């Protein structure tokens, strides 16, 4: 089972992940801001009306979304690409829409070890129709027909909230030759359960404890 560091969106988080010798790869959020392709998630679209709610929303964004809060912590995509090549890692690019996908694909010298994930099924389909990159539909709720969604988007599989994973789902996806990535897995008990279910990879905020788990 592969293990990826979740939201390596700033230099502090990236440095922590890169100290792990056996980590398989990194995951970053990519957005377009001011007509530039950038590593960032952006604030939550949820509008909180109260002052306390706005404060909690700011804390949630700064500490959990991991976008750099000062410029010196920012990382460029080009820097991430160089690190990926040097370390022989895989890179998951989580994108919001097809416009971001198009802008990324316009960049020069993209590593071959990129995996695209998105909730935008048209974006995933665009990747598969125009490139040889691996692409996964991102799912945070269980649809009625998950196979139809994957098939329609031409995806290689799913990147799914681990809470929705059951043995029947893994069996169904694997029997159709689809891969399963689970997020966000931050404890060893869950990691061991998913490994026993033959999940292909997990994405974690704390990949160190997942790497050294004892199941």
PDB file of C-alpha atoms in Angstrom:
ATOM      1  CA  UNK A   1       0.000   0.000   0.000  1.00  0.00           C
ATOM      2  CA  UNK A   2       1.473   3.335  -1.077  1.00  0.00           C
ATOM      3  CA  UNK A   3       1.615   6.301   1.294  1.00  0.00           C
ATOM      4  CA  UNK A   4       1.469   9.987   0.311  1.00  0.00           C
ATOM      5  CA  UNK A   5       1.919  13.146   2.368  1.00  0.00           C
ATOM      6  CA  UNK A   6      -1.268  15.243   2.305  1.00  0.00           C
ATOM      7  CA  UNK A   7      -1.256  18.932   1.306  1.00  0.00           C
ATOM      8  CA  UNK A   8       2.447  19.649   1.033  1.00  0.00           C
ATOM      9  CA  UNK A   9       1.368  23.192   0.202  1.00  0.00           C
ATOM     10  CA  UNK A  10       4.127  25.032   2.060  1.00  0.00           C
ATOM     11  CA  UNK A  11       7.822  24.565   2.781  1.00  0.00           C
ATOM     12  CA  UNK A  12       7.339  23.565   6.424  1.00  0.00           C
ATOM     13  CA  UNK A  13       5.022  20.674   5.609  1.00  0.00           C
ATOM     14  CA  UNK A  14       7.111  19.687   2.592  1.00  0.00           C
ATOM     15  CA  UNK A  15      10.294  19.561   4.690  1.00  0.00           C
ATOM     16  CA  UNK A  16       8.599  17.283   7.230  1.00  0.00           C
ATOM     17  CA  UNK A  17       7.477  14.859   4.533  1.00  0.00           C
ATOM     18  CA  UNK A  18      10.848  14.782   2.792  1.00  0.00           C
ATOM     19  CA  UNK A  19      12.564  13.504   5.947  1.00  0.00           C
ATOM     20  CA  UNK A  20      10.675  10.220   5.480  1.00  0.00           C
ATOM     21  CA  UNK A  21      12.813   7.873   3.417  1.00  0.00           C
ATOM     22  CA  UNK A  22      10.088   5.410   2.464  1.00  0.00           C
ATOM     23  CA  UNK A  23       7.288   7.800   1.549  1.00  0.00           C
ATOM     24  CA  UNK A  24       5.912   7.102  -1.931  1.00  0.00           C
ATOM     25  CA  UNK A  25       4.855  10.594  -2.879  1.00  0.00           C
ATOM     26  CA  UNK A  26       3.321  13.966  -2.099  1.00  0.00           C
ATOM     27  CA  UNK A  27      -0.069  15.543  -2.655  1.00  0.00           C
ATOM     28  CA  UNK A  28      -0.565  19.258  -3.301  1.00  0.00           C
ATOM     29  CA  UNK A  29      -3.518  21.481  -4.177  1.00  0.00           C
ATOM     30  CA  UNK A  30      -3.207  23.492  -7.375  1.00  0.00           C
ATOM     31  CA  UNK A  31      -5.251  26.570  -8.272  1.00  0.00           C
ATOM     32  CA  UNK A  32      -5.122  29.476 -10.694  1.00  0.00           C
ATOM     33  CA  UNK A  33      -4.822  32.888  -9.007  1.00  0.00           C
ATOM     34  CA  UNK A  34      -4.108  36.186 -10.744  1.00  0.00           C
ATOM     35  CA  UNK A  35      -3.685  34.195 -13.958  1.00  0.00           C
ATOM     36  CA  UNK A  36      -0.884  32.119 -12.386  1.00  0.00           C
ATOM     37  CA  UNK A  37      -0.823  28.400 -11.661  1.00  0.00           C
ATOM     38  CA  UNK A  38      -0.008  28.118  -7.965  1.00  0.00           C
ATOM     39  CA  UNK A  39       0.250  25.553  -5.195  1.00  0.00           C
ATOM     40  CA  UNK A  40      -2.645  26.575  -2.970  1.00  0.00           C
ATOM     41  CA  UNK A  41      -6.064  25.352  -1.944  1.00  0.00           C
ATOM     42  CA  UNK A  42      -7.740  28.677  -1.294  1.00  0.00           C
ATOM     43  CA  UNK A  43     -10.247  29.484   1.470  1.00  0.00           C
ATOM     44  CA  UNK A  44     -13.328  27.380   2.043  1.00  0.00           C
ATOM     45  CA  UNK A  45     -16.359  28.555   0.024  1.00  0.00           C
ATOM     46  CA  UNK A  46     -18.488  28.239   3.177  1.00  0.00           C
ATOM     47  CA  UNK A  47     -19.571  31.696   4.409  1.00  0.00           C
ATOM     48  CA  UNK A  48     -19.704  32.009   8.202  1.00  0.00           C
ATOM     49  CA  UNK A  49     -22.007  34.868   9.318  1.00  0.00           C
ATOM     50  CA  UNK A  50     -20.865  35.322  12.946  1.00  0.00           C
ATOM     51  CA  UNK A  51     -17.573  36.856  14.096  1.00  0.00           C
ATOM     52  CA  UNK A  52     -16.687  33.662  15.987  1.00  0.00           C
ATOM     53  CA  UNK A  53     -17.491  31.628  12.890  1.00  0.00           C
ATOM     54  CA  UNK A  54     -15.235  33.813  10.765  1.00  0.00           C
ATOM     55  CA  UNK A  55     -12.410  33.457  13.294  1.00  0.00           C
ATOM     56  CA  UNK A  56     -12.818  29.675  13.359  1.00  0.00           C
ATOM     57  CA  UNK A  57     -12.934  29.657   9.562  1.00  0.00           C
ATOM     58  CA  UNK A  58      -9.655  31.590   9.435  1.00  0.00           C
ATOM     59  CA  UNK A  59      -8.022  29.157  11.880  1.00  0.00           C
ATOM     60  CA  UNK A  60      -9.324  26.192   9.893  1.00  0.00           C
ATOM     61  CA  UNK A  61      -7.952  27.631   6.652  1.00  0.00           C
ATOM     62  CA  UNK A  62      -4.538  28.596   8.011  1.00  0.00           C
ATOM     63  CA  UNK A  63      -3.803  25.427   9.932  1.00  0.00           C
ATOM     64  CA  UNK A  64      -5.564  22.688   7.983  1.00  0.00           C
ATOM     65  CA  UNK A  65      -5.597  23.869   4.368  1.00  0.00           C
ATOM     66  CA  UNK A  66      -1.853  24.582   4.689  1.00  0.00           C
ATOM     67  CA  UNK A  67      -1.613  27.363   2.152  1.00  0.00           C
ATOM     68  CA  UNK A  68       1.506  29.476   2.871  1.00  0.00           C
ATOM     69  CA  UNK A  69       0.614  32.423   5.102  1.00  0.00           C
ATOM     70  CA  UNK A  70       3.861  34.260   4.283  1.00  0.00           C
ATOM     71  CA  UNK A  71       5.559  34.453   0.904  1.00  0.00           C
ATOM     72  CA  UNK A  72       8.783  32.816   2.099  1.00  0.00           C
ATOM     73  CA  UNK A  73       6.873  29.573   2.748  1.00  0.00           C
ATOM     74  CA  UNK A  74       5.485  29.407  -0.785  1.00  0.00           C
ATOM     75  CA  UNK A  75       6.565  26.673  -3.183  1.00  0.00           C
ATOM     76  CA  UNK A  76       6.362  26.852  -6.944  1.00  0.00           C
ATOM     77  CA  UNK A  77       5.170  23.959  -9.044  1.00  0.00           C
ATOM     78  CA  UNK A  78       8.536  23.987 -10.782  1.00  0.00           C
ATOM     79  CA  UNK A  79      10.301  23.496  -7.425  1.00  0.00           C
ATOM     80  CA  UNK A  80       8.000  20.599  -6.566  1.00  0.00           C
ATOM     81  CA  UNK A  81       8.657  19.047  -9.975  1.00  0.00           C
ATOM     82  CA  UNK A  82      12.407  19.217  -9.347  1.00  0.00           C
ATOM     83  CA  UNK A  83      12.057  17.573  -5.936  1.00  0.00           C
ATOM     84  CA  UNK A  84       9.869  14.816  -7.346  1.00  0.00           C
ATOM     85  CA  UNK A  85      12.396  14.013 -10.047  1.00  0.00           C
ATOM     86  CA  UNK A  86      15.364  14.100  -7.669  1.00  0.00           C
ATOM     87  CA  UNK A  87      13.734  11.894  -5.041  1.00  0.00           C
ATOM     88  CA  UNK A  88      11.957   9.555  -7.436  1.00  0.00           C
ATOM     89  CA  UNK A  89       8.570  10.297  -5.860  1.00  0.00           C
ATOM     90  CA  UNK A  90       5.061  10.437  -7.262  1.00  0.00           C
ATOM     91  CA  UNK A  91       3.074  13.675  -7.159  1.00  0.00           C
ATOM     92  CA  UNK A  92      -0.687  13.942  -6.768  1.00  0.00           C
ATOM     93  CA  UNK A  93      -2.077  17.223  -8.110  1.00  0.00           C
ATOM     94  CA  UNK A  94      -5.536  17.925  -6.710  1.00  0.00           C
ATOM     95  CA  UNK A  95      -7.286  20.468  -8.912  1.00  0.00           C
ATOM     96  CA  UNK A  96     -10.679  22.152  -8.756  1.00  0.00           C
ATOM     97  CA  UNK A  97     -11.630  22.455 -12.402  1.00  0.00           C
ATOM     98  CA  UNK A  98     -10.787  21.835 -16.033  1.00  0.00           C
ATOM     99  CA  UNK A  99      -9.299  25.331 -16.479  1.00  0.00           C
ATOM    100  CA  UNK A 100      -6.627  24.531 -13.894  1.00  0.00           C
ATOM    101  CA  UNK A 101      -5.894  21.219 -15.619  1.00  0.00           C
ATOM    102  CA  UNK A 102      -5.441  22.980 -18.962  1.00  0.00           C
ATOM    103  CA  UNK A 103      -3.058  25.524 -17.445  1.00  0.00           C
ATOM    104  CA  UNK A 104      -0.965  22.815 -15.771  1.00  0.00           C
ATOM    105  CA  UNK A 105      -0.667  20.847 -18.993  1.00  0.00           C
ATOM    106  CA  UNK A 106       0.629  23.977 -20.742  1.00  0.00           C
ATOM    107  CA  UNK A 107       3.685  23.974 -18.458  1.00  0.00           C
ATOM    108  CA  UNK A 108       6.978  22.604 -19.759  1.00  0.00           C
ATOM    109  CA  UNK A 109       8.768  19.491 -18.540  1.00  0.00           C
ATOM    110  CA  UNK A 110       5.998  17.920 -16.481  1.00  0.00           C
ATOM    111  CA  UNK A 111       7.226  14.852 -14.566  1.00  0.00           C
ATOM    112  CA  UNK A 112       5.847  11.529 -15.745  1.00  0.00           C
ATOM    113  CA  UNK A 113       5.017  10.531 -12.164  1.00  0.00           C
ATOM    114  CA  UNK A 114       2.077  12.940 -11.826  1.00  0.00           C
ATOM    115  CA  UNK A 115      -1.376  11.719 -10.794  1.00  0.00           C
ATOM    116  CA  UNK A 116      -4.319  14.098 -11.236  1.00  0.00           C
ATOM    117  CA  UNK A 117      -7.314  14.084  -8.887  1.00  0.00           C
ATOM    118  CA  UNK A 118     -10.424  16.238  -9.093  1.00  0.00           C
ATOM    119  CA  UNK A 119     -14.103  16.333  -8.188  1.00  0.00           C
ATOM    120  CA  UNK A 120     -14.653  17.823 -11.643  1.00  0.00           C
ATOM    121  CA  UNK A 121     -15.348  14.762 -13.788  1.00  0.00           C
ATOM    122  CA  UNK A 122     -14.903  16.750 -16.998  1.00  0.00           C
ATOM    123  CA  UNK A 123     -11.401  17.742 -15.860  1.00  0.00           C
ATOM    124  CA  UNK A 124     -10.472  14.102 -15.300  1.00  0.00           C
ATOM    125  CA  UNK A 125     -11.906  13.113 -18.656  1.00  0.00           C
ATOM    126  CA  UNK A 126      -9.878  15.878 -20.320  1.00  0.00           C
ATOM    127  CA  UNK A 127      -6.671  14.513 -18.780  1.00  0.00           C
ATOM    128  CA  UNK A 128      -7.393  11.000 -20.027  1.00  0.00           C
ATOM    129  CA  UNK A 129      -8.398  12.159 -23.517  1.00  0.00           C
ATOM    130  CA  UNK A 130      -5.327  14.346 -24.037  1.00  0.00           C
ATOM    131  CA  UNK A 131      -2.481  12.761 -22.016  1.00  0.00           C
ATOM    132  CA  UNK A 132      -1.124   9.476 -20.691  1.00  0.00           C
ATOM    133  CA  UNK A 133      -1.214  10.629 -17.075  1.00  0.00           C
ATOM    134  CA  UNK A 134      -3.035   8.676 -14.399  1.00  0.00           C
ATOM    135  CA  UNK A 135      -6.195  10.439 -13.180  1.00  0.00           C
ATOM    136  CA  UNK A 136      -8.613   9.682 -10.348  1.00  0.00           C
ATOM    137  CA  UNK A 137     -12.102  10.963  -9.632  1.00  0.00           C
ATOM    138  CA  UNK A 138     -12.179  12.493  -6.146  1.00  0.00           C
ATOM    139  CA  UNK A 139     -15.236  11.400  -4.152  1.00  0.00           C
ATOM    140  CA  UNK A 140     -16.386  12.581  -0.712  1.00  0.00           C
ATOM    141  CA  UNK A 141     -19.785  10.871  -0.760  1.00  0.00           C
ATOM    142  CA  UNK A 142     -20.851   7.514  -2.108  1.00  0.00           C
ATOM    143  CA  UNK A 143     -22.804   7.828  -5.385  1.00  0.00           C
ATOM    144  CA  UNK A 144     -25.459   5.359  -6.492  1.00  0.00           C
ATOM    145  CA  UNK A 145     -23.287   4.017  -9.293  1.00  0.00           C
ATOM    146  CA  UNK A 146     -19.615   4.665  -8.688  1.00  0.00           C
ATOM    147  CA  UNK A 147     -18.617   2.497 -11.643  1.00  0.00           C
ATOM    148  CA  UNK A 148     -20.616   4.660 -14.069  1.00  0.00           C
ATOM    149  CA  UNK A 149     -18.958   7.821 -12.742  1.00  0.00           C
ATOM    150  CA  UNK A 150     -15.467   6.392 -13.159  1.00  0.00           C
ATOM    151  CA  UNK A 151     -16.265   4.982 -16.577  1.00  0.00           C
ATOM    152  CA  UNK A 152     -17.832   8.211 -17.859  1.00  0.00           C
ATOM    153  CA  UNK A 153     -14.797  10.233 -16.774  1.00  0.00           C
ATOM    154  CA  UNK A 154     -12.375   7.641 -18.239  1.00  0.00           C
ATOM    155  CA  UNK A 155     -10.591   7.646 -14.861  1.00  0.00           C
ATOM    156  CA  UNK A 156      -8.119   5.054 -13.623  1.00  0.00           C
ATOM    157  CA  UNK A 157      -9.998   4.819 -10.338  1.00  0.00           C
ATOM    158  CA  UNK A 158     -11.022   6.905  -7.344  1.00  0.00           C
ATOM    159  CA  UNK A 159      -9.547   9.030  -4.609  1.00  0.00           C
ATOM    160  CA  UNK A 160     -12.149   8.599  -1.885  1.00  0.00           C
ATOM    161  CA  UNK A 161     -12.869   9.604   1.701  1.00  0.00           C
ATOM    162  CA  UNK A 162     -11.825   6.542   3.703  1.00  0.00           C
ATOM    163  CA  UNK A 163     -15.067   6.621   5.723  1.00  0.00           C
ATOM    164  CA  UNK A 164     -16.952   5.281   2.693  1.00  0.00           C
ATOM    165  CA  UNK A 165     -14.668   2.322   2.051  1.00  0.00           C
ATOM    166  CA  UNK A 166     -16.099  -1.157   2.579  1.00  0.00           C
ATOM    167  CA  UNK A 167     -14.917  -4.548   1.389  1.00  0.00           C
ATOM    168  CA  UNK A 168     -17.668  -4.807  -1.246  1.00  0.00           C
ATOM    169  CA  UNK A 169     -16.637  -1.439  -2.706  1.00  0.00           C
ATOM    170  CA  UNK A 170     -12.988  -2.457  -3.005  1.00  0.00           C
ATOM    171  CA  UNK A 171     -13.991  -5.778  -4.566  1.00  0.00           C
ATOM    172  CA  UNK A 172     -16.245  -4.002  -7.068  1.00  0.00           C
ATOM    173  CA  UNK A 173     -13.612  -1.458  -8.068  1.00  0.00           C
ATOM    174  CA  UNK A 174     -10.720  -3.903  -8.291  1.00  0.00           C
ATOM    175  CA  UNK A 175     -12.790  -6.392 -10.270  1.00  0.00           C
ATOM    176  CA  UNK A 176     -13.248  -3.615 -12.837  1.00  0.00           C
ATOM    177  CA  UNK A 177      -9.491  -2.879 -12.809  1.00  0.00           C
ATOM    178  CA  UNK A 178      -9.881   0.445 -10.989  1.00  0.00           C
ATOM    179  CA  UNK A 179      -7.439   1.619  -8.324  1.00  0.00           C
ATOM    180  CA  UNK A 180      -8.458   3.029  -4.938  1.00  0.00           C
ATOM    181  CA  UNK A 181      -6.701   5.852  -3.084  1.00  0.00           C
ATOM    182  CA  UNK A 182      -8.085   6.751   0.371  1.00  0.00           C
ATOM    183  CA  UNK A 183      -7.916  10.079   2.223  1.00  0.00           C
ATOM    184  CA  UNK A 184      -7.266  11.436   4.795  1.00  0.00           C
ATOM    185  CA  UNK A 185      -5.882   8.563   6.896  1.00  0.00           C
ATOM    186  CA  UNK A 186      -4.157   9.689  10.091  1.00  0.00           C
ATOM    187  CA  UNK A 187      -4.147   6.701  12.452  1.00  0.00           C
ATOM    188  CA  UNK A 188      -2.600   3.251  12.276  1.00  0.00           C
ATOM    189  CA  UNK A 189      -5.804   1.344  13.020  1.00  0.00           C
ATOM    190  CA  UNK A 190      -7.521   2.817   9.969  1.00  0.00           C
ATOM    191  CA  UNK A 191      -4.413   2.315   7.840  1.00  0.00           C
ATOM    192  CA  UNK A 192      -4.206  -1.354   8.843  1.00  0.00           C
ATOM    193  CA  UNK A 193      -7.898  -1.865   8.103  1.00  0.00           C
ATOM    194  CA  UNK A 194      -7.523  -0.318   4.650  1.00  0.00           C
ATOM    195  CA  UNK A 195      -4.399  -2.344   3.955  1.00  0.00           C
ATOM    196  CA  UNK A 196      -6.289  -5.529   4.839  1.00  0.00           C
ATOM    197  CA  UNK A 197      -9.007  -4.449   2.407  1.00  0.00           C
ATOM    198  CA  UNK A 198      -6.317  -4.086  -0.307  1.00  0.00           C
ATOM    199  CA  UNK A 199      -6.633  -0.333  -0.750  1.00  0.00           C
ATOM    200  CA  UNK A 200      -3.923   0.739  -3.192  1.00  0.00           C
ATOM    201  CA  UNK A 201      -2.770   3.903  -1.417  1.00  0.00           C
ATOM    202  CA  UNK A 202      -3.533   6.263   1.454  1.00  0.00           C
ATOM    203  CA  UNK A 203      -3.006  10.005   1.739  1.00  0.00           C
ATOM    204  CA  UNK A 204      -2.092  11.167   5.239  1.00  0.00           C
ATOM    205  CA  UNK A 205      -1.362  14.297   7.272  1.00  0.00           C
ATOM    206  CA  UNK A 206       0.925  12.140   9.402  1.00  0.00           C
ATOM    207  CA  UNK A 207       2.555   9.687   7.009  1.00  0.00           C
ATOM    208  CA  UNK A 208       5.318   8.880   9.507  1.00  0.00           C
ATOM    209  CA  UNK A 209       3.049   6.896  11.817  1.00  0.00           C
ATOM    210  CA  UNK A 210       1.418   5.206   8.826  1.00  0.00           C
ATOM    211  CA  UNK A 211       4.802   4.207   7.414  1.00  0.00           C
ATOM    212  CA  UNK A 212       5.878   2.607  10.695  1.00  0.00           C
ATOM    213  CA  UNK A 213       2.553   0.969  11.541  1.00  0.00           C
ATOM    214  CA  UNK A 214       2.412  -2.550  12.938  1.00  0.00           C
ATOM    215  CA  UNK A 215      -0.724  -4.310  11.813  1.00  0.00           C
TER     216      UNK A 215
END
